[in-house]
Coordinates of C-alpha atoms and ligand atoms in Angstrom, one line a residue:
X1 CA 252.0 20.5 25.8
X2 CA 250.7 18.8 28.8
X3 CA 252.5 18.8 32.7
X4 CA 250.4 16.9 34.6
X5 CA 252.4 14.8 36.3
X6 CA 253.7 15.7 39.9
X7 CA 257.6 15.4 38.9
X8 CA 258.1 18.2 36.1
X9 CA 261.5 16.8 34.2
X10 CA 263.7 19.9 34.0
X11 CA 264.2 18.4 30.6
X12 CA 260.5 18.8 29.7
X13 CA 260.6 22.4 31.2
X14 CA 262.9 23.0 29.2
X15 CA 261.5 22.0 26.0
X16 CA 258.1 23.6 26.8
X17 CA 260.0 27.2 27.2
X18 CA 262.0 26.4 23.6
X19 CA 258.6 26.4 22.2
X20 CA 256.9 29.5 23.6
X21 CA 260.5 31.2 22.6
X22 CA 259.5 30.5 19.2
X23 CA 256.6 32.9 19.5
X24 CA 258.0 37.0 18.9
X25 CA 256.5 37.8 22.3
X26 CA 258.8 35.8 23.8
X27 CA 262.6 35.2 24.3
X28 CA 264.5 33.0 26.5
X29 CA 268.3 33.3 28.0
X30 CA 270.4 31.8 30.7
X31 CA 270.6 34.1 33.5
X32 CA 273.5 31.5 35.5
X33 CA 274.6 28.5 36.6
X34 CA 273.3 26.3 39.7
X35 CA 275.8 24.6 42.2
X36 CA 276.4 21.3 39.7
X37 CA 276.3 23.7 36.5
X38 CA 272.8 23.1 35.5
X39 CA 271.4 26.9 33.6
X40 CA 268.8 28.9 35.2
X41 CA 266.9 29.6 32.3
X42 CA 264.8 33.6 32.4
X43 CA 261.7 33.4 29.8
X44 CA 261.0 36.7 29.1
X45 CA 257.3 37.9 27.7
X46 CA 256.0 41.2 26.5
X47 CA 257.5 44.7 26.2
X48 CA 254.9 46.8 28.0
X49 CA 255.6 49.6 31.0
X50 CA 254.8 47.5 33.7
X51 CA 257.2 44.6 34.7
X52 CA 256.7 41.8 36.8
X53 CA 259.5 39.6 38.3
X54 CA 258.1 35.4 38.4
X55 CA 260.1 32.9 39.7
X56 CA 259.0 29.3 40.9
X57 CA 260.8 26.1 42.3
X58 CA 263.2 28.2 44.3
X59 CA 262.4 25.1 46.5
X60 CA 262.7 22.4 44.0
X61 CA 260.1 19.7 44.5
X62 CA 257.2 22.3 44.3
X63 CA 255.7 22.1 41.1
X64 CA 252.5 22.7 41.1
X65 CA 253.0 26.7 40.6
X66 CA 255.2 25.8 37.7
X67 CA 253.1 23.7 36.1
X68 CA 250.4 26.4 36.3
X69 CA 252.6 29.0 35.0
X70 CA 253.4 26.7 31.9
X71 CA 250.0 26.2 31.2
X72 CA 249.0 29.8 31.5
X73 CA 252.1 31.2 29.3
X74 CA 251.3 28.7 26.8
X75 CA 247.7 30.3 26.4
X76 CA 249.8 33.5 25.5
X77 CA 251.4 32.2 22.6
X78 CA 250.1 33.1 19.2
X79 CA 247.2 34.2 20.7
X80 CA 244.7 37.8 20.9
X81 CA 245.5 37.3 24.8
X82 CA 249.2 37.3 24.7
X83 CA 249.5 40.4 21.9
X84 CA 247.2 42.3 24.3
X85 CA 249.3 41.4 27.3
X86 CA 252.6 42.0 25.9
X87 CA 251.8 45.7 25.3
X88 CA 251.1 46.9 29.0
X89 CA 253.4 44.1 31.0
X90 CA 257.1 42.8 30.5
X91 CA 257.5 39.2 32.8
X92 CA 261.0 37.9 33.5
X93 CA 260.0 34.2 34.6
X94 CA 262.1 31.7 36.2
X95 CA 260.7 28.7 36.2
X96 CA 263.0 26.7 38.0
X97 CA 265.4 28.7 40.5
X98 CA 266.6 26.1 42.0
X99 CA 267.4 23.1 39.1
X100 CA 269.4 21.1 41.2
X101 CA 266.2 20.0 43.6
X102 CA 264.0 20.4 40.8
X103 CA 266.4 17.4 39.1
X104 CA 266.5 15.6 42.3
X105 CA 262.7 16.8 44.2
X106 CA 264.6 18.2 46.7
X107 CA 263.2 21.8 48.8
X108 CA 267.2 22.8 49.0
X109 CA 270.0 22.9 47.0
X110 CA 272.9 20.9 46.1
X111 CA 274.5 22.4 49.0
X112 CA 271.3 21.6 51.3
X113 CA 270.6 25.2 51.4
X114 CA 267.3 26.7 51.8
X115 CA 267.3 29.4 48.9
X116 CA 264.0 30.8 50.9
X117 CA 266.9 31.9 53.8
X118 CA 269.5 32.9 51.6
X119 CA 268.4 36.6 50.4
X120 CA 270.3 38.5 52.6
X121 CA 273.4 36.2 52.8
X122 CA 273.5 35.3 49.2
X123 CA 276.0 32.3 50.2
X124 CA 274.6 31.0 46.8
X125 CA 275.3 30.5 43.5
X126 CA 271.3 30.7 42.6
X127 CA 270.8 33.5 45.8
X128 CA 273.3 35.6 43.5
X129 CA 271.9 35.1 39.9
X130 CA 268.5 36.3 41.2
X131 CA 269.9 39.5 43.5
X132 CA 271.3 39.9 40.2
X133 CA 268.1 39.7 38.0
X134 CA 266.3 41.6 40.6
X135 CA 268.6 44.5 40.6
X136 CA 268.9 45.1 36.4
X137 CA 265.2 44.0 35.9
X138 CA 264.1 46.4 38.8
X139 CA 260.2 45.2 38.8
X140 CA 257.1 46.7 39.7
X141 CA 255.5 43.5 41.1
X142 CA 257.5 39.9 42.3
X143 CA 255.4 36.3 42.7
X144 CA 257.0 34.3 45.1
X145 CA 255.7 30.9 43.5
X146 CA 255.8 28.4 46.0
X147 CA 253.6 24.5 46.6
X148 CA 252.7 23.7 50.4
X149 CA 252.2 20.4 52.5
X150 CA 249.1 18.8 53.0
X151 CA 249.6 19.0 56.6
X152 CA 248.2 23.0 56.2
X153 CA 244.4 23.9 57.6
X154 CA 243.4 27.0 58.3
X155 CA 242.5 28.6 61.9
X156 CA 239.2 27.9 62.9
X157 CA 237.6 25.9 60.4
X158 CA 237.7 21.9 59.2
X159 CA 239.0 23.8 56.1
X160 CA 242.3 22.6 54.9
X161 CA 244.6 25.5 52.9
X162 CA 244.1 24.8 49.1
X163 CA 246.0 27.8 48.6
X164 CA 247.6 30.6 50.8
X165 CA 249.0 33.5 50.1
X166 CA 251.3 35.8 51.8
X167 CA 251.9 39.6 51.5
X168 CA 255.0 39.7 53.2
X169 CA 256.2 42.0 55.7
X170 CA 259.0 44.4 54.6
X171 CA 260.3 45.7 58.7
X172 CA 259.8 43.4 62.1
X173 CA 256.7 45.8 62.9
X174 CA 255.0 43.9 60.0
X175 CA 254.0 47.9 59.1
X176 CA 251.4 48.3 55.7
X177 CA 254.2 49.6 53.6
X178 CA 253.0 51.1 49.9
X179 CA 254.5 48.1 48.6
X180 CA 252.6 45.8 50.8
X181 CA 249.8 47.6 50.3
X182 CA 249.5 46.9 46.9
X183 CA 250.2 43.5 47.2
X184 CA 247.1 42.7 49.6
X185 CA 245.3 44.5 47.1
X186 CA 245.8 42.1 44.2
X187 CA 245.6 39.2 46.7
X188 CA 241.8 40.0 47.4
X189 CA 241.6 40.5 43.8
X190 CA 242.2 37.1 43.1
X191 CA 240.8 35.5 46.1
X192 CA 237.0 37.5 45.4
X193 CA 237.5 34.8 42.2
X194 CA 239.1 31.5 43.6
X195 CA 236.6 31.9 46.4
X196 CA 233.4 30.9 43.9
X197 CA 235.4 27.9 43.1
X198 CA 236.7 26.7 46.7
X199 CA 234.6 28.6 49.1
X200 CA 236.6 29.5 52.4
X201 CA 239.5 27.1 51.7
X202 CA 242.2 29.8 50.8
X203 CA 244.2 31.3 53.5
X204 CA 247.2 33.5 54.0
X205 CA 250.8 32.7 55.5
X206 CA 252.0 34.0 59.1
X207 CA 253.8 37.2 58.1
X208 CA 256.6 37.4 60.9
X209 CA 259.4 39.3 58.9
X210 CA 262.6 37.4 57.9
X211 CA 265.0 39.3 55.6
X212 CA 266.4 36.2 54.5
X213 CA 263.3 35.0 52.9
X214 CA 263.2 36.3 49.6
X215 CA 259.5 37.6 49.4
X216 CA 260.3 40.1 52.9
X217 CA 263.5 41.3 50.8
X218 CA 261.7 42.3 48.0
X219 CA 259.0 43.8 49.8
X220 CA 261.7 45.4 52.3
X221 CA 262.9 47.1 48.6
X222 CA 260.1 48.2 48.2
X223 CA 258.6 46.2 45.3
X224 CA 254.7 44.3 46.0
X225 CA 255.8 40.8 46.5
X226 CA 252.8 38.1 46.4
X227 CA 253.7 34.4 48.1
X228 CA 251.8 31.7 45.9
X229 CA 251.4 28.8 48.2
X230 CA 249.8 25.8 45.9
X231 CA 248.6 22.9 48.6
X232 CA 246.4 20.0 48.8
X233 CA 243.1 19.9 47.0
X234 CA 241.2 17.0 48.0
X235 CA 242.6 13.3 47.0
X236 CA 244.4 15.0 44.2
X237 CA 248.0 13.8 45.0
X238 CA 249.2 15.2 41.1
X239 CA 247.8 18.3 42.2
X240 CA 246.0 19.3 38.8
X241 CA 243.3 20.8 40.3
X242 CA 245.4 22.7 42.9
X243 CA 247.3 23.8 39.6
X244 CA 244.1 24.9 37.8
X245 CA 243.2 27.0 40.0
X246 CA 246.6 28.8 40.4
X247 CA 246.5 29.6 36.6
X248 CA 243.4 31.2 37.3
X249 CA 244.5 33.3 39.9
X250 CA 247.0 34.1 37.1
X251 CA 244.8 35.1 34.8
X252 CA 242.2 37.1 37.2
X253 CA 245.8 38.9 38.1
X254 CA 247.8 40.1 34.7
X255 CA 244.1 40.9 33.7
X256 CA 244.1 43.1 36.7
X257 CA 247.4 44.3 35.9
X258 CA 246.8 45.5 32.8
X259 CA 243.8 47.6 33.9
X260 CA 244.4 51.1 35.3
X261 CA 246.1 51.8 38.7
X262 CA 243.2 52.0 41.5
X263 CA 242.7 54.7 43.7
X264 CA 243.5 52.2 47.5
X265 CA 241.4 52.2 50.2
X266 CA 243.5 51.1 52.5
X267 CA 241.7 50.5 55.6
X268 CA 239.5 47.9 53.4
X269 CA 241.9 46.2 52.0
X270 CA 244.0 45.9 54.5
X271 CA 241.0 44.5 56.1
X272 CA 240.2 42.1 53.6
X273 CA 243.0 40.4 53.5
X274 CA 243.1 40.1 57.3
X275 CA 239.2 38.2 57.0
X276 CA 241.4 35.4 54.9
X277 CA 241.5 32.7 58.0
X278 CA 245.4 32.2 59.2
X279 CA 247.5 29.1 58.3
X280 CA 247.9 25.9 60.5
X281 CA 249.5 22.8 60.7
X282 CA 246.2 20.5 62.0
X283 CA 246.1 18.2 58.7
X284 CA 247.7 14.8 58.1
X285 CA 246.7 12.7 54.9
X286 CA 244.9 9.9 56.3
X287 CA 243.6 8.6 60.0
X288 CA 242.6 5.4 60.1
X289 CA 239.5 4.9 62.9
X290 CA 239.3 2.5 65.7
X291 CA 242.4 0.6 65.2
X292 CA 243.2 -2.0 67.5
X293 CA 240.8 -4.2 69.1
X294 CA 238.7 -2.5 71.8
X295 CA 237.9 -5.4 73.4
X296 CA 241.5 -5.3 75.1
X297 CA 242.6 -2.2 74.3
X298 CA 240.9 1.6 73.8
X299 CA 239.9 2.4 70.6
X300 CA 242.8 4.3 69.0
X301 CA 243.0 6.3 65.4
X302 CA 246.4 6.3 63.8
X303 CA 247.7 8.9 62.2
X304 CA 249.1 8.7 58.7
X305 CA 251.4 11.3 57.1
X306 CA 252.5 10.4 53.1
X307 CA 256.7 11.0 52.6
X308 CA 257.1 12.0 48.9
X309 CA 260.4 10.3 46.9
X310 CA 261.6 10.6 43.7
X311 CA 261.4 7.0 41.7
X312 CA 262.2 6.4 37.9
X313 CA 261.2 9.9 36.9
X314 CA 257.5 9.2 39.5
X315 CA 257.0 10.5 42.7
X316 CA 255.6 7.9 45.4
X317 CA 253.5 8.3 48.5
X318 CA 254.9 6.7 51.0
X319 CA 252.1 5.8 54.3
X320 CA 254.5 6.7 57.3
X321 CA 252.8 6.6 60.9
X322 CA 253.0 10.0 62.4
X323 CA 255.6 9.5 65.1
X324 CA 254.2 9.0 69.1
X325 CA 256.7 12.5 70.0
X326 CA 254.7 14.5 67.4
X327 CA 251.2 16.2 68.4
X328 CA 248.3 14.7 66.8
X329 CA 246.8 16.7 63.8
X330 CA 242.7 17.1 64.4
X331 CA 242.0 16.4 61.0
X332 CA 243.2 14.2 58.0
X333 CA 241.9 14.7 54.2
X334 CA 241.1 10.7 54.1
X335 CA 239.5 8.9 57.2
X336 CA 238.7 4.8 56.9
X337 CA 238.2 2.2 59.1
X338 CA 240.4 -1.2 58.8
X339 CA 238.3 -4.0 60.0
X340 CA 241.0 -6.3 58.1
X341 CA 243.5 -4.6 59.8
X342 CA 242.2 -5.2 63.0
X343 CA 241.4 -8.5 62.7
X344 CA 244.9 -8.9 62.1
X345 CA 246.2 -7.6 65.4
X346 CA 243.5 -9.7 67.7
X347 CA 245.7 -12.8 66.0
X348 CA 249.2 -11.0 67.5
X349 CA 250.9 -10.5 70.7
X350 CA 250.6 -6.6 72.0
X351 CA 254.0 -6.3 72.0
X352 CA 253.9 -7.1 67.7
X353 CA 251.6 -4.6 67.2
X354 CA 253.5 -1.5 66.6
X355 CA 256.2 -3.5 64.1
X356 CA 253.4 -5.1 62.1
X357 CA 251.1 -1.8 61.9
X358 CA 253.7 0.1 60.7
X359 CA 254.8 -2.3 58.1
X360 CA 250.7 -2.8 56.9
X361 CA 250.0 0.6 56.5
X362 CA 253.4 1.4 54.5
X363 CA 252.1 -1.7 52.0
X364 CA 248.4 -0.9 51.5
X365 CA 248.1 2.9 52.4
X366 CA 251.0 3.7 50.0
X367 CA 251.0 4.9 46.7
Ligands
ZN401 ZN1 258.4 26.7 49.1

Protein backbone atom coordinates (compact mmCIF):
# COMPACT_ATOMS: atom_id res chain seq x y z
CA UNK A 1 0.00 0.00 0.00
CA UNK A 2 0.92 3.54 -0.86
CA UNK A 3 0.27 6.99 1.57
CA UNK A 4 1.41 9.57 -0.33
CA UNK A 5 -0.92 11.96 -0.18
CA UNK A 6 -0.77 14.78 2.43
CA UNK A 7 -4.43 13.92 3.96
CA UNK A 8 -4.04 10.22 5.32
CA UNK A 9 -8.02 8.99 5.39
CA UNK A 10 -8.38 7.45 8.94
CA UNK A 11 -10.28 5.02 6.82
CA UNK A 12 -7.13 4.07 4.79
CA UNK A 13 -5.09 3.87 8.05
CA UNK A 14 -7.16 1.82 9.04
CA UNK A 15 -7.14 -0.67 6.36
CA UNK A 16 -3.33 -0.49 6.08
CA UNK A 17 -3.07 -1.74 9.92
CA UNK A 18 -5.90 -4.74 9.09
CA UNK A 19 -3.38 -5.86 6.76
CA UNK A 20 -0.10 -5.90 8.73
CA UNK A 21 -2.46 -7.56 11.59
CA UNK A 22 -2.65 -10.34 9.21
CA UNK A 23 1.03 -10.98 9.59
CA UNK A 24 1.77 -13.32 13.21
CA UNK A 25 4.11 -10.56 14.34
CA UNK A 26 1.49 -8.40 14.53
CA UNK A 27 -1.87 -7.82 16.28
CA UNK A 28 -4.12 -4.93 16.50
CA UNK A 29 -6.85 -3.72 19.32
CA UNK A 30 -8.83 -0.75 20.29
CA UNK A 31 -7.24 0.84 23.26
CA UNK A 32 -10.54 3.64 23.56
CA UNK A 33 -12.75 5.90 22.20
CA UNK A 34 -12.07 9.69 21.02
CA UNK A 35 -14.48 12.62 22.05
CA UNK A 36 -17.14 11.68 18.86
CA UNK A 37 -16.60 7.76 19.48
CA UNK A 38 -14.18 7.26 16.75
CA UNK A 39 -11.50 3.94 18.19
CA UNK A 40 -7.93 4.64 18.90
CA UNK A 41 -6.58 1.71 17.31
CA UNK A 42 -2.82 0.19 19.26
CA UNK A 43 -0.86 -2.07 16.54
CA UNK A 44 1.24 -4.05 18.41
CA UNK A 45 4.59 -5.74 16.76
CA UNK A 46 7.12 -8.18 18.09
CA UNK A 47 7.50 -9.98 21.56
CA UNK A 48 11.13 -9.17 22.29
CA UNK A 49 12.55 -7.66 26.00
CA UNK A 50 12.79 -4.30 24.89
CA UNK A 51 9.46 -2.20 24.39
CA UNK A 52 9.02 0.87 22.79
CA UNK A 53 5.82 3.14 23.14
CA UNK A 54 4.96 5.00 19.27
CA UNK A 55 2.36 7.17 18.92
CA UNK A 56 1.71 9.82 16.00
CA UNK A 57 -1.08 12.43 15.12
CA UNK A 58 -1.71 13.28 18.73
CA UNK A 59 -2.04 16.57 16.74
CA UNK A 60 -4.24 15.44 13.92
CA UNK A 61 -3.23 17.11 10.72
CA UNK A 62 0.46 15.86 11.02
CA UNK A 63 0.92 13.12 8.91
CA UNK A 64 3.96 12.91 7.56
CA UNK A 65 5.40 10.81 10.72
CA UNK A 66 2.54 8.51 10.15
CA UNK A 67 2.90 7.96 6.79
CA UNK A 68 6.55 7.04 7.45
CA UNK A 69 5.71 4.78 10.14
CA UNK A 70 3.20 2.88 7.73
CA UNK A 71 5.66 2.51 5.28
CA UNK A 72 8.40 1.30 7.54
CA UNK A 73 6.03 -1.34 9.43
CA UNK A 74 4.92 -2.56 6.27
CA UNK A 75 8.63 -3.42 5.37
CA UNK A 76 8.31 -5.67 8.59
CA UNK A 77 5.69 -7.80 7.37
CA UNK A 78 6.54 -11.20 6.11
CA UNK A 79 9.84 -10.26 5.99
CA UNK A 80 13.78 -11.61 7.40
CA UNK A 81 13.70 -7.83 8.90
CA UNK A 82 10.46 -7.99 10.85
CA UNK A 83 11.17 -11.81 12.34
CA UNK A 84 14.62 -10.42 13.48
CA UNK A 85 12.97 -7.40 14.99
CA UNK A 86 10.22 -9.03 16.69
CA UNK A 87 12.58 -11.12 18.86
CA UNK A 88 14.56 -8.20 20.74
CA UNK A 89 11.66 -5.28 20.55
CA UNK A 90 7.84 -5.26 21.39
CA UNK A 91 6.19 -1.73 19.77
CA UNK A 92 2.76 -0.61 20.87
CA UNK A 93 1.92 2.03 17.97
CA UNK A 94 -0.70 4.45 17.83
CA UNK A 95 -0.95 5.81 14.77
CA UNK A 96 -3.55 8.16 15.16
CA UNK A 97 -4.06 9.57 18.82
CA UNK A 98 -6.04 12.04 18.05
CA UNK A 99 -8.82 10.66 15.20
CA UNK A 100 -11.03 13.28 15.50
CA UNK A 101 -8.45 16.08 13.86
CA UNK A 102 -6.96 13.39 11.94
CA UNK A 103 -10.78 13.02 10.31
CA UNK A 104 -11.11 16.67 10.17
CA UNK A 105 -6.87 17.97 9.76
CA UNK A 106 -7.29 19.69 12.75
CA UNK A 107 -3.94 20.04 15.47
CA UNK A 108 -6.77 19.71 18.50
CA UNK A 109 -9.43 17.75 19.36
CA UNK A 110 -13.07 17.79 19.06
CA UNK A 111 -13.07 19.70 22.16
CA UNK A 112 -10.26 22.26 20.60
CA UNK A 113 -7.90 20.76 23.00
CA UNK A 114 -4.28 20.64 22.49
CA UNK A 115 -3.56 16.78 23.54
CA UNK A 116 0.32 18.16 23.50
CA UNK A 117 -1.00 20.19 26.99
CA UNK A 118 -3.08 17.71 28.32
CA UNK A 119 -0.61 15.13 30.08
CA UNK A 120 -0.82 16.32 33.41
CA UNK A 121 -4.47 17.39 33.37
CA UNK A 122 -5.80 14.48 31.44
CA UNK A 123 -9.22 16.57 30.86
CA UNK A 124 -9.40 14.12 27.89
CA UNK A 125 -10.90 11.25 26.68
CA UNK A 126 -7.61 10.47 24.35
CA UNK A 127 -5.08 12.16 27.35
CA UNK A 128 -6.65 9.12 29.48
CA UNK A 129 -6.44 6.19 27.01
CA UNK A 130 -2.76 6.98 26.53
CA UNK A 131 -1.88 7.60 30.58
CA UNK A 132 -3.54 4.40 30.46
CA UNK A 133 -1.39 2.58 27.79
CA UNK A 134 1.60 4.18 29.24
CA UNK A 135 1.09 2.92 32.57
CA UNK A 136 0.24 -1.17 31.72
CA UNK A 137 2.74 -1.10 28.67
CA UNK A 138 5.42 0.59 30.96
CA UNK A 139 8.13 1.19 27.97
CA UNK A 140 11.66 1.38 27.77
CA UNK A 141 11.69 4.07 24.98
CA UNK A 142 8.57 6.60 23.77
CA UNK A 143 8.57 8.54 20.06
CA UNK A 144 6.71 11.52 20.29
CA UNK A 145 5.81 11.56 16.45
CA UNK A 146 5.05 14.90 15.52
CA UNK A 147 5.11 17.10 11.59
CA UNK A 148 6.24 20.91 11.88
CA UNK A 149 5.44 24.21 9.90
CA UNK A 150 7.35 25.44 7.17
CA UNK A 151 7.80 28.61 8.96
CA UNK A 152 10.86 26.56 11.09
CA UNK A 153 14.88 27.52 10.19
CA UNK A 154 17.38 26.92 12.29
CA UNK A 155 19.66 29.48 14.31
CA UNK A 156 22.32 30.82 12.38
CA UNK A 157 22.16 29.45 9.08
CA UNK A 158 19.80 30.04 5.69
CA UNK A 159 19.02 26.34 6.63
CA UNK A 160 15.33 25.68 7.09
CA UNK A 161 14.50 22.63 9.82
CA UNK A 162 13.73 19.51 7.59
CA UNK A 163 13.53 17.76 10.71
CA UNK A 164 14.07 18.53 14.49
CA UNK A 165 14.11 16.57 17.22
CA UNK A 166 13.74 17.16 20.80
CA UNK A 167 15.01 15.26 23.91
CA UNK A 168 12.86 16.66 26.30
CA UNK A 169 13.52 17.94 29.64
CA UNK A 170 12.06 15.87 32.53
CA UNK A 171 12.44 19.00 35.69
CA UNK A 172 12.49 23.04 35.01
CA UNK A 173 16.45 22.81 35.39
CA UNK A 174 16.36 21.03 32.00
CA UNK A 175 19.04 18.56 34.16
CA UNK A 176 20.65 15.39 31.84
CA UNK A 177 18.45 12.81 33.51
CA UNK A 178 19.50 8.88 32.64
CA UNK A 179 16.41 8.92 30.71
CA UNK A 180 17.40 11.97 28.78
CA UNK A 181 20.52 10.77 28.41
CA UNK A 182 19.73 8.03 26.47
CA UNK A 183 17.50 9.74 24.42
CA UNK A 184 20.17 12.34 22.96
CA UNK A 185 22.03 9.33 22.45
CA UNK A 186 19.84 7.71 19.85
CA UNK A 187 19.09 11.25 18.47
CA UNK A 188 22.84 11.56 17.26
CA UNK A 189 22.50 8.11 16.17
CA UNK A 190 20.18 8.92 13.71
CA UNK A 191 21.18 12.30 12.85
CA UNK A 192 25.28 10.96 12.09
CA UNK A 193 22.81 9.21 9.10
CA UNK A 194 20.10 11.76 8.01
CA UNK A 195 23.05 14.23 7.95
CA UNK A 196 24.69 12.47 4.58
CA UNK A 197 21.34 12.96 3.04
CA UNK A 198 20.37 16.65 4.20
CA UNK A 199 23.65 18.06 5.36
CA UNK A 200 23.10 20.70 8.30
CA UNK A 201 19.31 21.03 7.81
CA UNK A 202 18.20 18.95 10.95
CA UNK A 203 17.83 20.77 14.23
CA UNK A 204 16.45 20.18 17.64
CA UNK A 205 13.35 21.76 19.54
CA UNK A 206 13.72 24.45 22.50
CA UNK A 207 13.60 22.20 25.55
CA UNK A 208 11.92 24.60 28.26
CA UNK A 209 10.17 21.91 30.45
CA UNK A 210 6.29 21.74 30.32
CA UNK A 211 4.75 18.80 32.23
CA UNK A 212 1.73 19.09 30.23
CA UNK A 213 3.47 18.18 27.11
CA UNK A 214 3.44 14.64 26.83
CA UNK A 215 7.18 13.95 25.75
CA UNK A 216 8.50 16.12 29.31
CA UNK A 217 5.89 13.60 31.17
CA UNK A 218 7.41 10.70 29.96
CA UNK A 219 10.80 11.76 30.30
CA UNK A 220 9.78 13.27 33.88
CA UNK A 221 8.84 9.16 34.43
CA UNK A 222 11.70 8.38 33.60
CA UNK A 223 11.40 6.65 30.25
CA UNK A 224 13.87 8.20 26.94
CA UNK A 225 11.26 10.12 25.09
CA UNK A 226 12.44 11.19 21.40
CA UNK A 227 10.17 14.32 19.67
CA UNK A 228 9.99 13.55 15.83
CA UNK A 229 9.39 16.84 14.20
CA UNK A 230 8.82 16.06 10.27
CA UNK A 231 8.94 19.76 8.42
CA UNK A 232 9.36 21.17 5.06
CA UNK A 233 11.73 19.67 2.56
CA UNK A 234 12.14 21.86 -0.27
CA UNK A 235 8.87 22.47 -2.72
CA UNK A 236 7.62 19.19 -1.48
CA UNK A 237 4.18 20.33 -0.13
CA UNK A 238 3.00 16.23 0.12
CA UNK A 239 5.98 15.96 2.10
CA UNK A 240 7.20 12.47 0.68
CA UNK A 241 10.64 13.25 0.93
CA UNK A 242 10.31 14.73 4.46
CA UNK A 243 8.57 11.28 5.06
CA UNK A 244 11.43 9.27 3.50
CA UNK A 245 13.71 10.38 5.44
CA UNK A 246 11.75 9.86 8.75
CA UNK A 247 11.48 6.10 7.96
CA UNK A 248 15.02 6.17 7.74
CA UNK A 249 15.68 7.53 10.88
CA UNK A 250 13.36 4.59 11.85
CA UNK A 251 15.27 2.19 10.54
CA UNK A 252 18.98 3.56 11.55
CA UNK A 253 16.98 3.52 15.21
CA UNK A 254 15.19 -0.10 15.96
CA UNK A 255 18.54 -1.30 14.17
CA UNK A 256 20.18 0.54 16.89
CA UNK A 257 17.83 -0.84 19.34
CA UNK A 258 18.36 -4.12 18.78
CA UNK A 259 22.11 -3.96 19.15
CA UNK A 260 23.63 -4.18 22.67
CA UNK A 261 23.23 -1.35 25.32
CA UNK A 262 26.39 1.16 24.99
CA UNK A 263 28.62 2.00 27.55
CA UNK A 264 27.53 6.50 27.43
CA UNK A 265 29.87 8.96 27.32
CA UNK A 266 28.02 11.49 28.48
CA UNK A 267 29.94 14.57 28.19
CA UNK A 268 29.95 13.67 24.25
CA UNK A 269 26.81 13.09 23.67
CA UNK A 270 25.38 15.43 25.51
CA UNK A 271 27.63 17.57 23.44
CA UNK A 272 26.60 16.35 20.25
CA UNK A 273 23.36 16.89 20.49
CA UNK A 274 23.96 20.46 21.69
CA UNK A 275 26.15 21.04 18.06
CA UNK A 276 22.49 20.35 16.39
CA UNK A 277 21.74 24.21 15.49
CA UNK A 278 18.40 25.45 17.63
CA UNK A 279 15.00 25.97 16.08
CA UNK A 280 13.50 29.24 14.65
CA UNK A 281 10.66 30.74 13.33
CA UNK A 282 12.55 32.98 10.21
CA UNK A 283 10.78 30.97 7.23
CA UNK A 284 7.69 31.81 5.31
CA UNK A 285 6.75 29.84 1.94
CA UNK A 286 7.18 32.25 -0.61
CA UNK A 287 8.42 36.23 -0.95
CA UNK A 288 7.69 37.72 -3.85
CA UNK A 289 10.65 40.50 -4.83
CA UNK A 290 10.20 44.10 -5.77
CA UNK A 291 6.57 44.31 -5.72
CA UNK A 292 5.13 47.51 -6.42
CA UNK A 293 6.36 50.01 -8.83
CA UNK A 294 9.54 51.73 -7.69
CA UNK A 295 9.11 54.47 -9.73
CA UNK A 296 6.51 55.79 -7.08
CA UNK A 297 6.89 53.75 -4.46
CA UNK A 298 10.15 51.79 -2.64
CA UNK A 299 10.65 48.53 -3.77
CA UNK A 300 8.87 46.25 -1.30
CA UNK A 301 8.90 42.09 -0.97
CA UNK A 302 5.67 40.60 0.21
CA UNK A 303 5.62 37.97 2.31
CA UNK A 304 3.55 34.88 1.58
CA UNK A 305 2.54 32.30 4.27
CA UNK A 306 0.37 29.01 2.73
CA UNK A 307 -2.92 28.19 5.21
CA UNK A 308 -3.59 24.42 4.88
CA UNK A 309 -7.64 23.26 4.63
CA UNK A 310 -9.22 20.24 4.30
CA UNK A 311 -11.27 19.89 0.70
CA UNK A 312 -12.96 16.72 -0.75
CA UNK A 313 -10.66 14.41 1.03
CA UNK A 314 -7.28 17.10 -0.50
CA UNK A 315 -5.53 19.50 1.32
CA UNK A 316 -5.10 23.07 -0.36
CA UNK A 317 -2.45 25.66 -0.06
CA UNK A 318 -3.96 28.66 0.42
CA UNK A 319 -1.33 32.04 -0.61
CA UNK A 320 -2.28 34.34 2.44
CA UNK A 321 -0.13 37.65 2.88
CA UNK A 322 1.66 37.61 6.06
CA UNK A 323 -0.17 40.19 8.08
CA UNK A 324 1.57 44.07 8.44
CA UNK A 325 1.45 43.38 12.76
CA UNK A 326 3.59 40.19 12.25
CA UNK A 327 7.52 40.44 12.00
CA UNK A 328 8.86 39.67 8.69
CA UNK A 329 10.54 36.15 8.34
CA UNK A 330 14.33 36.66 6.59
CA UNK A 331 13.87 33.94 4.44
CA UNK A 332 11.10 32.02 2.33
CA UNK A 333 11.60 28.49 0.65
CA UNK A 334 10.35 30.06 -2.88
CA UNK A 335 11.43 33.65 -4.00
CA UNK A 336 10.00 35.14 -7.53
CA UNK A 337 9.66 38.24 -9.02
CA UNK A 338 6.04 39.37 -10.54
CA UNK A 339 6.62 41.71 -13.35
CA UNK A 340 2.84 40.83 -14.34
CA UNK A 341 1.86 41.64 -11.10
CA UNK A 342 3.38 44.85 -11.07
CA UNK A 343 2.35 45.97 -14.07
CA UNK A 344 -0.95 45.50 -12.71
CA UNK A 345 -0.68 47.93 -9.87
CA UNK A 346 1.03 50.96 -12.07
CA UNK A 347 -2.72 50.62 -13.82
CA UNK A 348 -4.46 51.17 -10.09
CA UNK A 349 -4.94 53.89 -7.58
CA UNK A 350 -2.45 53.33 -4.27
CA UNK A 351 -5.18 53.19 -2.18
CA UNK A 352 -6.48 49.59 -4.45
CA UNK A 353 -3.35 48.20 -3.98
CA UNK A 354 -3.55 46.25 -0.87
CA UNK A 355 -7.33 44.81 -1.83
CA UNK A 356 -6.17 43.73 -5.30
CA UNK A 357 -2.66 42.16 -4.07
CA UNK A 358 -4.14 40.22 -1.64
CA UNK A 359 -6.85 38.89 -3.85
CA UNK A 360 -3.89 38.05 -6.85
CA UNK A 361 -1.70 36.30 -4.84
CA UNK A 362 -4.62 34.05 -3.17
CA UNK A 363 -5.51 33.19 -7.10
CA UNK A 364 -2.14 32.47 -8.62
CA UNK A 365 0.16 31.66 -5.65
CA UNK A 366 -2.30 29.07 -4.33
CA UNK A 367 -2.42 25.52 -4.65
ZN1 LIG B 1 2.62 18.35 16.79
Amino acid sequence: MEFIARYLAPDHILSALKSFAQDANFSLSVLGKSVKGRSIYRLNFGSGPKKILLWSQMHGNETTTTKALLHYLQTLVNSELGNELAKHLELCVIPMLNPDGAAAYTRLNANEVDLNRDAQDLSQPESLVFREVFNSFKPDLCLNLHGQRSIYGLTGSENPAVLSFLAPAADDQRSITPARLEAMRLINCMTAVLHEDLGQQIGRYDDTFNGNCLGDYCTQQGVPTILFEAGHYQQDYTRNNTAALIQKAYTVLFDELCSPQPVIDSDATVAAYLELPENEINYCDLILKDVLPSDVHDAKDLYIQYKESLFEGVIRFKAELIGADTPNPEFAHRYENDPELNSELKRLNQEDWSSFIADYVLKKYSH
